[in-house]
PDB file of C-alpha atoms in Angstrom:
ATOM      1  CA  UNK A   1     -36.699   1.408 -21.823  1.00 54.00           C
ATOM      2  CA  UNK A   2     -40.205   2.908 -21.431  1.00 53.00           C
ATOM      3  CA  UNK A   3     -41.360   2.984 -17.825  1.00 56.00           C
ATOM      4  CA  UNK A   4     -45.004   2.546 -18.702  1.00 62.00           C
ATOM      5  CA  UNK A   5     -45.044  -0.549 -20.887  1.00 62.00           C
ATOM      6  CA  UNK A   6     -41.451  -1.792 -20.853  1.00 58.00           C
ATOM      7  CA  UNK A   7     -40.898  -1.400 -24.592  1.00 57.00           C
ATOM      8  CA  UNK A   8     -37.606  -0.182 -25.954  1.00 51.00           C
ATOM      9  CA  UNK A   9     -37.850   3.446 -26.944  1.00 50.00           C
ATOM     10  CA  UNK A  10     -34.745   5.122 -28.167  1.00 49.00           C
ATOM     11  CA  UNK A  11     -34.534   8.514 -26.560  1.00 53.00           C
ATOM     12  CA  UNK A  12     -31.637  10.499 -27.939  1.00 53.00           C
ATOM     13  CA  UNK A  13     -31.415  12.927 -25.090  1.00 63.00           C
ATOM     14  CA  UNK A  14     -31.662  10.233 -22.425  1.00 81.00           C
ATOM     15  CA  UNK A  15     -29.223  10.839 -19.701  1.00 89.00           C
ATOM     16  CA  UNK A  16     -29.820   9.071 -16.471  1.00 93.00           C
ATOM     17  CA  UNK A  17     -28.752   9.777 -12.955  1.00 95.00           C
ATOM     18  CA  UNK A  18     -27.587   6.761 -11.022  1.00 95.00           C
ATOM     19  CA  UNK A  19     -27.438   6.825  -7.256  1.00 95.00           C
ATOM     20  CA  UNK A  20     -24.218   5.131  -6.210  1.00 95.00           C
ATOM     21  CA  UNK A  21     -23.261   5.956  -2.593  1.00 93.00           C
ATOM     22  CA  UNK A  22     -20.065   3.948  -2.674  1.00 90.00           C
ATOM     23  CA  UNK A  23     -16.994   4.710  -0.634  1.00 89.00           C
ATOM     24  CA  UNK A  24     -13.885   5.128  -2.767  1.00 86.00           C
ATOM     25  CA  UNK A  25     -11.664   4.447   0.214  1.00 79.00           C
ATOM     26  CA  UNK A  26     -13.293   1.143   0.992  1.00 79.00           C
ATOM     27  CA  UNK A  27     -12.040  -0.620  -2.113  1.00 78.00           C
ATOM     28  CA  UNK A  28      -8.433  -1.003  -1.012  1.00 84.00           C
ATOM     29  CA  UNK A  29      -9.426  -1.974   2.523  1.00 87.00           C
ATOM     30  CA  UNK A  30     -11.767  -4.706   1.292  1.00 91.00           C
ATOM     31  CA  UNK A  31      -9.033  -6.218  -0.851  1.00 95.00           C
ATOM     32  CA  UNK A  32      -6.542  -5.893   2.007  1.00 96.00           C
ATOM     33  CA  UNK A  33      -8.861  -7.860   4.286  1.00 97.00           C
ATOM     34  CA  UNK A  34      -9.175 -10.543   1.608  1.00 98.00           C
ATOM     35  CA  UNK A  35      -5.383 -10.605   1.240  1.00 98.00           C
ATOM     36  CA  UNK A  36      -5.058 -11.136   4.968  1.00 98.00           C
ATOM     37  CA  UNK A  37      -7.372 -14.153   4.767  1.00 98.00           C
ATOM     38  CA  UNK A  38      -5.466 -15.458   1.773  1.00 98.00           C
ATOM     39  CA  UNK A  39      -2.144 -15.139   3.605  1.00 98.00           C
ATOM     40  CA  UNK A  40      -3.591 -16.968   6.581  1.00 97.00           C
ATOM     41  CA  UNK A  41      -4.769 -19.752   4.302  1.00 97.00           C
ATOM     42  CA  UNK A  42      -1.157 -19.963   3.096  1.00 97.00           C
ATOM     43  CA  UNK A  43      -0.262 -20.548   6.763  1.00 97.00           C
ATOM     44  CA  UNK A  44       1.892 -17.441   6.838  1.00 98.00           C
ATOM     45  CA  UNK A  45       2.591 -14.239   8.714  1.00 98.00           C
ATOM     46  CA  UNK A  46       3.008 -11.269   6.351  1.00 98.00           C
ATOM     47  CA  UNK A  47       5.311  -8.341   7.038  1.00 98.00           C
ATOM     48  CA  UNK A  48       5.100  -5.020   5.146  1.00 98.00           C
ATOM     49  CA  UNK A  49       8.490  -3.265   5.039  1.00 98.00           C
ATOM     50  CA  UNK A  50       8.204   0.498   4.542  1.00 98.00           C
ATOM     51  CA  UNK A  51      11.019   3.029   4.290  1.00 98.00           C
ATOM     52  CA  UNK A  52      12.548   5.746   2.157  1.00 98.00           C
ATOM     53  CA  UNK A  53      14.596   4.544  -0.825  1.00 98.00           C
ATOM     54  CA  UNK A  54      17.970   3.178   0.239  1.00 98.00           C
ATOM     55  CA  UNK A  55      17.262   2.595   3.942  1.00 98.00           C
ATOM     56  CA  UNK A  56      18.289  -1.033   3.709  1.00 98.00           C
ATOM     57  CA  UNK A  57      15.101  -3.068   3.193  1.00 98.00           C
ATOM     58  CA  UNK A  58      16.504  -5.399   0.567  1.00 98.00           C
ATOM     59  CA  UNK A  59      19.837  -5.720   2.356  1.00 98.00           C
ATOM     60  CA  UNK A  60      18.016  -6.672   5.562  1.00 98.00           C
ATOM     61  CA  UNK A  61      16.114  -9.334   3.649  1.00 98.00           C
ATOM     62  CA  UNK A  62      19.295 -10.707   2.076  1.00 98.00           C
ATOM     63  CA  UNK A  63      20.970 -11.103   5.461  1.00 98.00           C
ATOM     64  CA  UNK A  64      17.811 -12.494   7.009  1.00 98.00           C
ATOM     65  CA  UNK A  65      17.550 -15.117   4.294  1.00 98.00           C
ATOM     66  CA  UNK A  66      21.212 -16.025   4.785  1.00 98.00           C
ATOM     67  CA  UNK A  67      20.381 -16.833   8.379  1.00 97.00           C
ATOM     68  CA  UNK A  68      16.951 -18.462   8.250  1.00 97.00           C
ATOM     69  CA  UNK A  69      16.154 -18.941   4.570  1.00 95.00           C
ATOM     70  CA  UNK A  70      16.531 -22.701   4.947  1.00 94.00           C
ATOM     71  CA  UNK A  71      14.832 -23.065   8.331  1.00 93.00           C
ATOM     72  CA  UNK A  72      11.556 -21.459   7.383  1.00 96.00           C
ATOM     73  CA  UNK A  73       9.432 -21.349   4.263  1.00 97.00           C
ATOM     74  CA  UNK A  74       9.874 -17.731   3.272  1.00 98.00           C
ATOM     75  CA  UNK A  75       8.415 -15.926   0.291  1.00 98.00           C
ATOM     76  CA  UNK A  76       9.147 -12.373  -0.798  1.00 98.00           C
ATOM     77  CA  UNK A  77       7.036  -9.898  -2.739  1.00 98.00           C
ATOM     78  CA  UNK A  78       9.138  -7.030  -4.043  1.00 98.00           C
ATOM     79  CA  UNK A  79       7.574  -3.682  -4.957  1.00 97.00           C
ATOM     80  CA  UNK A  80       9.226  -1.085  -7.174  1.00 97.00           C
ATOM     81  CA  UNK A  81       8.248   1.472  -9.768  1.00 95.00           C
ATOM     82  CA  UNK A  82      10.630  -0.054 -12.283  1.00 96.00           C
ATOM     83  CA  UNK A  83      13.167  -2.893 -12.642  1.00 96.00           C
ATOM     84  CA  UNK A  84      13.441  -6.363 -11.215  1.00 97.00           C
ATOM     85  CA  UNK A  85      16.693  -5.578  -9.434  1.00 97.00           C
ATOM     86  CA  UNK A  86      15.462  -6.273  -5.922  1.00 97.00           C
ATOM     87  CA  UNK A  87      13.792  -9.543  -6.931  1.00 97.00           C
ATOM     88  CA  UNK A  88      17.032 -10.565  -8.665  1.00 97.00           C
ATOM     89  CA  UNK A  89      18.941 -10.043  -5.418  1.00 98.00           C
ATOM     90  CA  UNK A  90      16.446 -12.119  -3.448  1.00 98.00           C
ATOM     91  CA  UNK A  91      16.339 -14.832  -6.106  1.00 97.00           C
ATOM     92  CA  UNK A  92      20.058 -15.439  -5.488  1.00 97.00           C
ATOM     93  CA  UNK A  93      19.117 -16.524  -1.962  1.00 97.00           C
ATOM     94  CA  UNK A  94      17.019 -19.343  -3.394  1.00 96.00           C
ATOM     95  CA  UNK A  95      13.590 -18.393  -2.078  1.00 97.00           C
ATOM     96  CA  UNK A  96      10.364 -17.804  -4.004  1.00 97.00           C
ATOM     97  CA  UNK A  97      10.163 -14.156  -4.986  1.00 98.00           C
ATOM     98  CA  UNK A  98       7.811 -12.060  -7.094  1.00 98.00           C
ATOM     99  CA  UNK A  99       8.552  -8.583  -8.419  1.00 98.00           C
ATOM    100  CA  UNK A 100       5.629  -6.194  -8.666  1.00 97.00           C
ATOM    101  CA  UNK A 101       6.354  -3.116 -10.755  1.00 96.00           C
ATOM    102  CA  UNK A 102       3.842  -0.314 -10.486  1.00 93.00           C
ATOM    103  CA  UNK A 103       5.062   1.534 -13.559  1.00 89.00           C
ATOM    104  CA  UNK A 104       4.423   4.831 -11.808  1.00 85.00           C
ATOM    105  CA  UNK A 105       2.514   4.449  -8.566  1.00 85.00           C
ATOM    106  CA  UNK A 106       4.685   5.282  -5.581  1.00 88.00           C
ATOM    107  CA  UNK A 107       3.246   2.616  -3.291  1.00 91.00           C
ATOM    108  CA  UNK A 108       1.920  -0.914  -3.410  1.00 95.00           C
ATOM    109  CA  UNK A 109      -1.793  -1.356  -2.967  1.00 93.00           C
ATOM    110  CA  UNK A 110      -3.930  -4.322  -1.984  1.00 95.00           C
ATOM    111  CA  UNK A 111      -5.078  -5.277  -5.496  1.00 94.00           C
ATOM    112  CA  UNK A 112      -1.487  -5.444  -6.716  1.00 96.00           C
ATOM    113  CA  UNK A 113      -0.406  -7.492  -3.718  1.00 98.00           C
ATOM    114  CA  UNK A 114      -3.310  -9.857  -4.361  1.00 98.00           C
ATOM    115  CA  UNK A 115      -1.752 -10.636  -7.752  1.00 97.00           C
ATOM    116  CA  UNK A 116       1.626 -11.011  -6.067  1.00 98.00           C
ATOM    117  CA  UNK A 117       0.277 -13.557  -3.585  1.00 98.00           C
ATOM    118  CA  UNK A 118      -1.060 -15.733  -6.380  1.00 97.00           C
ATOM    119  CA  UNK A 119       2.221 -15.507  -8.277  1.00 97.00           C
ATOM    120  CA  UNK A 120       4.123 -16.419  -5.113  1.00 97.00           C
ATOM    121  CA  UNK A 121       1.962 -19.490  -4.517  1.00 96.00           C
ATOM    122  CA  UNK A 122       2.761 -20.753  -7.992  1.00 96.00           C
ATOM    123  CA  UNK A 123       6.437 -20.809  -7.078  1.00 95.00           C
ATOM    124  CA  UNK A 124       5.976 -23.190  -4.185  1.00 93.00           C
ATOM    125  CA  UNK A 125       4.898 -26.816  -4.338  1.00 91.00           C
ATOM    126  CA  UNK A 126       2.083 -26.616  -1.841  1.00 94.00           C
ATOM    127  CA  UNK A 127       1.488 -22.859  -1.710  1.00 94.00           C
ATOM    128  CA  UNK A 128       2.280 -22.826   2.009  1.00 96.00           C
ATOM    129  CA  UNK A 129       4.669 -20.423   3.684  1.00 98.00           C
ATOM    130  CA  UNK A 130       5.729 -19.487   7.218  1.00 98.00           C
ATOM    131  CA  UNK A 131       6.673 -15.913   6.441  1.00 98.00           C
ATOM    132  CA  UNK A 132       5.867 -13.578   3.554  1.00 98.00           C
ATOM    133  CA  UNK A 133       7.849 -10.355   3.317  1.00 98.00           C
ATOM    134  CA  UNK A 134       6.342  -7.555   1.268  1.00 98.00           C
ATOM    135  CA  UNK A 135       8.999  -4.972   0.462  1.00 98.00           C
ATOM    136  CA  UNK A 136       7.112  -1.813  -0.412  1.00 98.00           C
ATOM    137  CA  UNK A 137       8.169   0.851  -2.907  1.00 97.00           C
ATOM    138  CA  UNK A 138      10.830   3.090  -1.351  1.00 97.00           C
ATOM    139  CA  UNK A 139       8.734   5.925   0.043  1.00 96.00           C
ATOM    140  CA  UNK A 140       8.141   7.031   3.614  1.00 95.00           C
ATOM    141  CA  UNK A 141       4.827   8.785   2.882  1.00 88.00           C
ATOM    142  CA  UNK A 142       2.343   7.082   0.577  1.00 85.00           C
ATOM    143  CA  UNK A 143       2.634   3.407   1.554  1.00 91.00           C
ATOM    144  CA  UNK A 144       1.356   4.330   5.010  1.00 87.00           C
ATOM    145  CA  UNK A 145      -2.118   4.884   3.632  1.00 81.00           C
ATOM    146  CA  UNK A 146      -2.526   1.495   2.002  1.00 88.00           C
ATOM    147  CA  UNK A 147      -3.232  -1.641   3.996  1.00 91.00           C
ATOM    148  CA  UNK A 148      -1.852  -4.534   1.955  1.00 97.00           C
ATOM    149  CA  UNK A 149      -3.225  -7.284   4.165  1.00 97.00           C
ATOM    150  CA  UNK A 150      -0.100  -7.584   6.288  1.00 98.00           C
ATOM    151  CA  UNK A 151       0.031  -8.718   9.937  1.00 98.00           C
ATOM    152  CA  UNK A 152       3.016  -6.595  10.861  1.00 98.00           C
ATOM    153  CA  UNK A 153       4.103  -3.253   9.491  1.00 98.00           C
ATOM    154  CA  UNK A 154       7.753  -2.298   9.957  1.00 98.00           C
ATOM    155  CA  UNK A 155       9.136   1.175   9.279  1.00 98.00           C
ATOM    156  CA  UNK A 156      12.871   1.444   8.623  1.00 98.00           C
ATOM    157  CA  UNK A 157      14.918   4.617   9.011  1.00 98.00           C
ATOM    158  CA  UNK A 158      18.664   4.430   8.465  1.00 98.00           C
ATOM    159  CA  UNK A 159      21.275   6.313  10.478  1.00 98.00           C
ATOM    160  CA  UNK A 160      22.360   8.590   7.583  1.00 98.00           C
ATOM    161  CA  UNK A 161      18.768   9.805   7.178  1.00 98.00           C
ATOM    162  CA  UNK A 162      18.643  11.472  10.566  1.00 98.00           C
ATOM    163  CA  UNK A 163      16.867  11.013  13.887  1.00 98.00           C
ATOM    164  CA  UNK A 164      14.260  13.683  13.123  1.00 98.00           C
ATOM    165  CA  UNK A 165      12.436  11.444  10.653  1.00 97.00           C
ATOM    166  CA  UNK A 166       9.850   9.937  13.030  1.00 97.00           C
ATOM    167  CA  UNK A 167       8.676  13.426  14.043  1.00 96.00           C
ATOM    168  CA  UNK A 168       8.409  14.472  10.407  1.00 96.00           C
ATOM    169  CA  UNK A 169       6.326  11.481   9.297  1.00 93.00           C
ATOM    170  CA  UNK A 170       3.673  11.038  11.986  1.00 90.00           C
ATOM    171  CA  UNK A 171       1.103   9.194   9.884  1.00 85.00           C
ATOM    172  CA  UNK A 172       3.676   6.614   8.858  1.00 92.00           C
ATOM    173  CA  UNK A 173       4.752   5.956  12.444  1.00 94.00           C
ATOM    174  CA  UNK A 174       1.194   5.916  13.821  1.00 88.00           C
ATOM    175  CA  UNK A 175       0.281   2.991  11.650  1.00 88.00           C
ATOM    176  CA  UNK A 176       3.322   0.855  12.372  1.00 96.00           C
ATOM    177  CA  UNK A 177       4.002  -2.081  14.705  1.00 97.00           C
ATOM    178  CA  UNK A 178       7.792  -1.899  14.644  1.00 98.00           C
ATOM    179  CA  UNK A 179      10.356   0.823  14.063  1.00 98.00           C
ATOM    180  CA  UNK A 180      13.730  -0.386  12.915  1.00 98.00           C
ATOM    181  CA  UNK A 181      16.787   1.848  12.952  1.00 98.00           C
ATOM    182  CA  UNK A 182      19.143   0.505  10.270  1.00 98.00           C
ATOM    183  CA  UNK A 183      22.828   0.964   9.376  1.00 98.00           C
ATOM    184  CA  UNK A 184      23.744   1.292  13.053  1.00 98.00           C
ATOM    185  CA  UNK A 185      27.315   0.409  12.120  1.00 98.00           C
ATOM    186  CA  UNK A 186      27.500   4.005  10.801  1.00 98.00           C
ATOM    187  CA  UNK A 187      26.520   5.734  14.070  1.00 98.00           C
ATOM    188  CA  UNK A 188      30.001   7.088  14.657  1.00 97.00           C
ATOM    189  CA  UNK A 189      29.956   8.880  11.265  1.00 98.00           C
ATOM    190  CA  UNK A 190      26.630  10.684  11.648  1.00 98.00           C
ATOM    191  CA  UNK A 191      24.798  12.982  14.000  1.00 96.00           C
ATOM    192  CA  UNK A 192      22.048  10.473  14.672  1.00 98.00           C
ATOM    193  CA  UNK A 193      20.554  10.401  18.160  1.00 98.00           C
ATOM    194  CA  UNK A 194      19.063   6.983  18.791  1.00 98.00           C
ATOM    195  CA  UNK A 195      17.376   8.410  21.870  1.00 98.00           C
ATOM    196  CA  UNK A 196      15.706  11.226  19.902  1.00 97.00           C
ATOM    197  CA  UNK A 197      14.486   8.829  17.221  1.00 98.00           C
ATOM    198  CA  UNK A 198      13.099   6.420  19.819  1.00 98.00           C
ATOM    199  CA  UNK A 199      11.428   9.099  21.934  1.00 98.00           C
ATOM    200  CA  UNK A 200       9.803  10.805  18.981  1.00 97.00           C
ATOM    201  CA  UNK A 201       8.567   7.503  17.611  1.00 98.00           C
ATOM    202  CA  UNK A 202       7.167   6.378  20.977  1.00 98.00           C
ATOM    203  CA  UNK A 203       5.462   9.720  21.447  1.00 96.00           C
ATOM    204  CA  UNK A 204       3.579   9.099  18.214  1.00 94.00           C
ATOM    205  CA  UNK A 205       2.939   5.451  18.951  1.00 95.00           C
ATOM    206  CA  UNK A 206       3.574   4.215  22.519  1.00 97.00           C
ATOM    207  CA  UNK A 207       3.059   0.579  21.468  1.00 97.00           C
ATOM    208  CA  UNK A 208       5.830   0.639  18.898  1.00 98.00           C
ATOM    209  CA  UNK A 209       8.474  -2.071  19.156  1.00 98.00           C
ATOM    210  CA  UNK A 210      11.894  -0.574  18.410  1.00 98.00           C
ATOM    211  CA  UNK A 211      14.941  -2.396  17.060  1.00 98.00           C
ATOM    212  CA  UNK A 212      18.372  -1.461  15.812  1.00 98.00           C
ATOM    213  CA  UNK A 213      20.290  -3.332  13.127  1.00 98.00           C
ATOM    214  CA  UNK A 214      23.436  -3.069  11.088  1.00 98.00           C
ATOM    215  CA  UNK A 215      22.726  -6.081   8.887  1.00 97.00           C
ATOM    216  CA  UNK A 216      25.986  -6.436   6.930  1.00 96.00           C
ATOM    217  CA  UNK A 217      27.944  -6.148  10.191  1.00 96.00           C
ATOM    218  CA  UNK A 218      25.582  -8.556  11.953  1.00 97.00           C
ATOM    219  CA  UNK A 219      24.530  -5.946  14.513  1.00 98.00           C
ATOM    220  CA  UNK A 220      21.134  -6.556  16.114  1.00 98.00           C
ATOM    221  CA  UNK A 221      20.433  -9.513  13.849  1.00 98.00           C
ATOM    222  CA  UNK A 222      19.957 -12.041  16.658  1.00 98.00           C
ATOM    223  CA  UNK A 223      17.185  -9.941  18.150  1.00 98.00           C
ATOM    224  CA  UNK A 224      15.598  -9.475  14.723  1.00 98.00           C
ATOM    225  CA  UNK A 225      15.655 -13.195  13.973  1.00 98.00           C
ATOM    226  CA  UNK A 226      14.172 -14.014  17.404  1.00 98.00           C
ATOM    227  CA  UNK A 227      11.365 -11.561  16.706  1.00 97.00           C
ATOM    228  CA  UNK A 228      10.618 -13.275  13.404  1.00 98.00           C
ATOM    229  CA  UNK A 229      10.689 -16.703  15.011  1.00 97.00           C
ATOM    230  CA  UNK A 230       8.284 -15.499  17.704  1.00 97.00           C
ATOM    231  CA  UNK A 231       5.902 -14.122  15.104  1.00 96.00           C
ATOM    232  CA  UNK A 232       5.852 -17.388  13.202  1.00 97.00           C
ATOM    233  CA  UNK A 233       5.528 -19.533  16.322  1.00 96.00           C
ATOM    234  CA  UNK A 234       2.664 -17.451  17.668  1.00 94.00           C
ATOM    235  CA  UNK A 235       0.704 -17.987  14.498  1.00 85.00           C
TER     236      UNK A 235
ATOM    237  CA  UNK B   1      -4.217  10.777   1.440  1.00 52.00           C
ATOM    238  CA  UNK B   2      -3.377   9.865  -2.088  1.00 75.00           C
ATOM    239  CA  UNK B   3      -5.448  12.049  -4.348  1.00 87.00           C
ATOM    240  CA  UNK B   4      -4.318  10.881  -7.767  1.00 85.00           C
ATOM    241  CA  UNK B   5      -4.641   7.242  -6.854  1.00 80.00           C
ATOM    242  CA  UNK B   6      -8.127   7.904  -5.510  1.00 88.00           C
ATOM    243  CA  UNK B   7      -9.014   9.750  -8.717  1.00 93.00           C
ATOM    244  CA  UNK B   8      -7.869   6.698 -10.660  1.00 90.00           C
ATOM    245  CA  UNK B   9     -10.065   4.545  -8.452  1.00 88.00           C
ATOM    246  CA  UNK B  10     -12.971   6.853  -9.204  1.00 94.00           C
ATOM    247  CA  UNK B  11     -12.333   6.554 -12.928  1.00 95.00           C
ATOM    248  CA  UNK B  12     -12.340   2.748 -12.696  1.00 92.00           C
ATOM    249  CA  UNK B  13     -15.591   2.833 -10.815  1.00 92.00           C
ATOM    250  CA  UNK B  14     -17.112   5.133 -13.449  1.00 96.00           C
ATOM    251  CA  UNK B  15     -16.036   2.750 -16.191  1.00 95.00           C
ATOM    252  CA  UNK B  16     -17.703  -0.148 -14.407  1.00 94.00           C
ATOM    253  CA  UNK B  17     -20.902   1.828 -13.853  1.00 95.00           C
ATOM    254  CA  UNK B  18     -21.029   2.960 -17.481  1.00 96.00           C
ATOM    255  CA  UNK B  19     -20.664  -0.624 -18.643  1.00 95.00           C
ATOM    256  CA  UNK B  20     -23.348  -1.788 -16.225  1.00 95.00           C
ATOM    257  CA  UNK B  21     -25.803   0.826 -17.459  1.00 95.00           C
ATOM    258  CA  UNK B  22     -24.850   0.715 -21.124  1.00 95.00           C
ATOM    259  CA  UNK B  23     -23.755   4.342 -21.098  1.00 95.00           C
ATOM    260  CA  UNK B  24     -21.216   5.898 -23.437  1.00 95.00           C
ATOM    261  CA  UNK B  25     -20.534   9.184 -21.755  1.00 96.00           C
ATOM    262  CA  UNK B  26     -20.216  10.340 -18.192  1.00 97.00           C
ATOM    263  CA  UNK B  27     -21.769  13.772 -17.815  1.00 97.00           C
ATOM    264  CA  UNK B  28     -21.602  14.584 -14.127  1.00 97.00           C
ATOM    265  CA  UNK B  29     -19.967  12.995 -11.104  1.00 98.00           C
ATOM    266  CA  UNK B  30     -20.975  13.981  -7.580  1.00 97.00           C
ATOM    267  CA  UNK B  31     -18.546  13.108  -4.815  1.00 97.00           C
ATOM    268  CA  UNK B  32     -18.664  13.849  -1.087  1.00 97.00           C
ATOM    269  CA  UNK B  33     -15.377  14.364   0.670  1.00 93.00           C
ATOM    270  CA  UNK B  34     -15.220  14.161   4.450  1.00 88.00           C
ATOM    271  CA  UNK B  35     -13.510  17.090   6.139  1.00 83.00           C
ATOM    272  CA  UNK B  36     -11.554  14.673   8.347  1.00 76.00           C
ATOM    273  CA  UNK B  37     -10.500  12.412   5.487  1.00 75.00           C
ATOM    274  CA  UNK B  38      -7.179  14.188   5.001  1.00 72.00           C
ATOM    275  CA  UNK B  39      -7.925  14.491   1.297  1.00 82.00           C
ATOM    276  CA  UNK B  40      -6.928  17.759  -0.308  1.00 87.00           C
ATOM    277  CA  UNK B  41      -9.940  18.649  -2.492  1.00 93.00           C
ATOM    278  CA  UNK B  42      -7.983  20.735  -4.999  1.00 94.00           C
ATOM    279  CA  UNK B  43      -5.501  17.922  -5.529  1.00 93.00           C
ATOM    280  CA  UNK B  44      -8.266  15.402  -6.009  1.00 95.00           C
ATOM    281  CA  UNK B  45     -10.087  17.591  -8.547  1.00 96.00           C
ATOM    282  CA  UNK B  46      -6.802  18.336 -10.291  1.00 95.00           C
ATOM    283  CA  UNK B  47      -5.981  14.639 -10.461  1.00 95.00           C
ATOM    284  CA  UNK B  48      -9.376  13.662 -11.768  1.00 96.00           C
ATOM    285  CA  UNK B  49      -9.391  16.366 -14.426  1.00 96.00           C
ATOM    286  CA  UNK B  50      -5.961  15.245 -15.538  1.00 95.00           C
ATOM    287  CA  UNK B  51      -6.820  11.580 -15.984  1.00 95.00           C
ATOM    288  CA  UNK B  52     -10.417  11.879 -17.195  1.00 96.00           C
ATOM    289  CA  UNK B  53      -9.069  12.912 -20.588  1.00 96.00           C
ATOM    290  CA  UNK B  54      -7.522   9.474 -21.084  1.00 95.00           C
ATOM    291  CA  UNK B  55     -10.927   7.970 -21.842  1.00 95.00           C
ATOM    292  CA  UNK B  56     -13.541   9.103 -24.348  1.00 96.00           C
ATOM    293  CA  UNK B  57     -16.087   8.002 -21.786  1.00 96.00           C
ATOM    294  CA  UNK B  58     -15.043  10.536 -19.182  1.00 97.00           C
ATOM    295  CA  UNK B  59     -13.342  13.233 -21.228  1.00 96.00           C
ATOM    296  CA  UNK B  60     -16.078  15.817 -20.659  1.00 96.00           C
ATOM    297  CA  UNK B  61     -17.258  14.664 -17.252  1.00 97.00           C
ATOM    298  CA  UNK B  62     -17.794  17.394 -14.705  1.00 97.00           C
ATOM    299  CA  UNK B  63     -16.763  16.631 -11.124  1.00 97.00           C
ATOM    300  CA  UNK B  64     -18.822  18.204  -8.343  1.00 97.00           C
ATOM    301  CA  UNK B  65     -17.467  17.973  -4.800  1.00 97.00           C
ATOM    302  CA  UNK B  66     -19.471  18.427  -1.630  1.00 96.00           C
ATOM    303  CA  UNK B  67     -17.489  18.800   1.539  1.00 95.00           C
ATOM    304  CA  UNK B  68     -19.190  16.917   4.350  1.00 94.00           C
ATOM    305  CA  UNK B  69     -18.411  15.741   7.866  1.00 89.00           C
ATOM    306  CA  UNK B  70     -16.591  12.490   8.397  1.00 82.00           C
ATOM    307  CA  UNK B  71     -13.492  10.839   7.010  1.00 75.00           C
ATOM    308  CA  UNK B  72     -14.753   9.038   3.930  1.00 82.00           C
ATOM    309  CA  UNK B  73     -14.742   9.762   0.220  1.00 89.00           C
ATOM    310  CA  UNK B  74     -18.053   8.735  -1.338  1.00 94.00           C
ATOM    311  CA  UNK B  75     -19.177   8.559  -4.930  1.00 95.00           C
ATOM    312  CA  UNK B  76     -22.748   9.759  -4.571  1.00 96.00           C
ATOM    313  CA  UNK B  77     -24.284  10.100  -8.015  1.00 97.00           C
ATOM    314  CA  UNK B  78     -23.325   9.740 -11.635  1.00 97.00           C
ATOM    315  CA  UNK B  79     -25.174  11.243 -14.563  1.00 97.00           C
ATOM    316  CA  UNK B  80     -24.481   9.408 -17.784  1.00 96.00           C
ATOM    317  CA  UNK B  81     -25.809   8.985 -21.292  1.00 94.00           C
TER     318      UNK B  81
END
C-alpha cells in the first residue's frame, strides 16, 4: 500500500522488514502457566514424572492406582514418541487416561499437554480430578527444560542405572521437587550407593524430597501414597 | 536447551508472521541469543537450516544470529516479501 495516499500499488520488489522482538522461549512458559490454571480449575494437583526409559514410571503408576485408584479421582496423561502401550496399561486400571504421541519429539511440551488436558476432561463426567499424573517421554535430559504446568516434578532413577546419575544430570535435578530412587528391591544385585545418590542430588538441590520405592515388591509405597494424599489434601 | 525444538518454534512464528503480513517468502531472520541461555548457536542454526527447507515460504531464508547478554532467545526482525 502507498504510504502517501493509501492506494494499492503493486511493487514487485517490495520486501518489508518487520520488527518483532518476541522471545522464542516464552511461548512454552506462557502455555505452561495456562495449563497450571486449567489444572487448578479441574481441582487437581498435577505431577510430572521424568526419568530415563525403563526406570519404572508406568509401573509406579500401575501400583499406585491399585492402591488409591478408587479413593481419589485420578487422571493420567501418557507421553511417548510412539505407541499407546503405556496408556493401554493404565486403562486396565480403570482410570481416565490419554496417550500423547510426539511422533519424534523427545519430550512433552506445554502445548501438547494442553491438548491432553482437554482430552482427559472429556473422559470424566464433570471434568474434575484430585490428581493428574503426566508421565513424560523417557528421557533424563530434554524434559527438564519444558514446564508443562505441573505442580510437582518428580525425577526417577532406578537402581540398575547407577548412583552417579544425579551428578551427571544437574539441570534435571535442579528443577525437581522430588527425587525417587526406584527398583530398590534390586539393591543387593547392583553397585548402587543410596547415600551417594542422595548426597549428590541434595548438593544440586538442597530442597529436594527423596524417596525410595520398589513398587512391585511394595517397598516404600506407604510413604509414597502418604505423600500423594498430603499433596491432594493441601490443595 | 533444545535447539531443534526452538528452531521449529521459530519456523511456526515465521509462518504466522508471513500470514499476518501477506508475505510469500521469508528473506532474512534476525535472532538474538543470550550468552547465558544455554543454547548452542551452531546447533540452533543447523536445526533451522535443516527444517526451513520443509516449507516453500522459508526455503531460502537466511538466519542471522547476534550473540547478546542475557538468557533469552529473541526473534528481532524478519524481512519478507
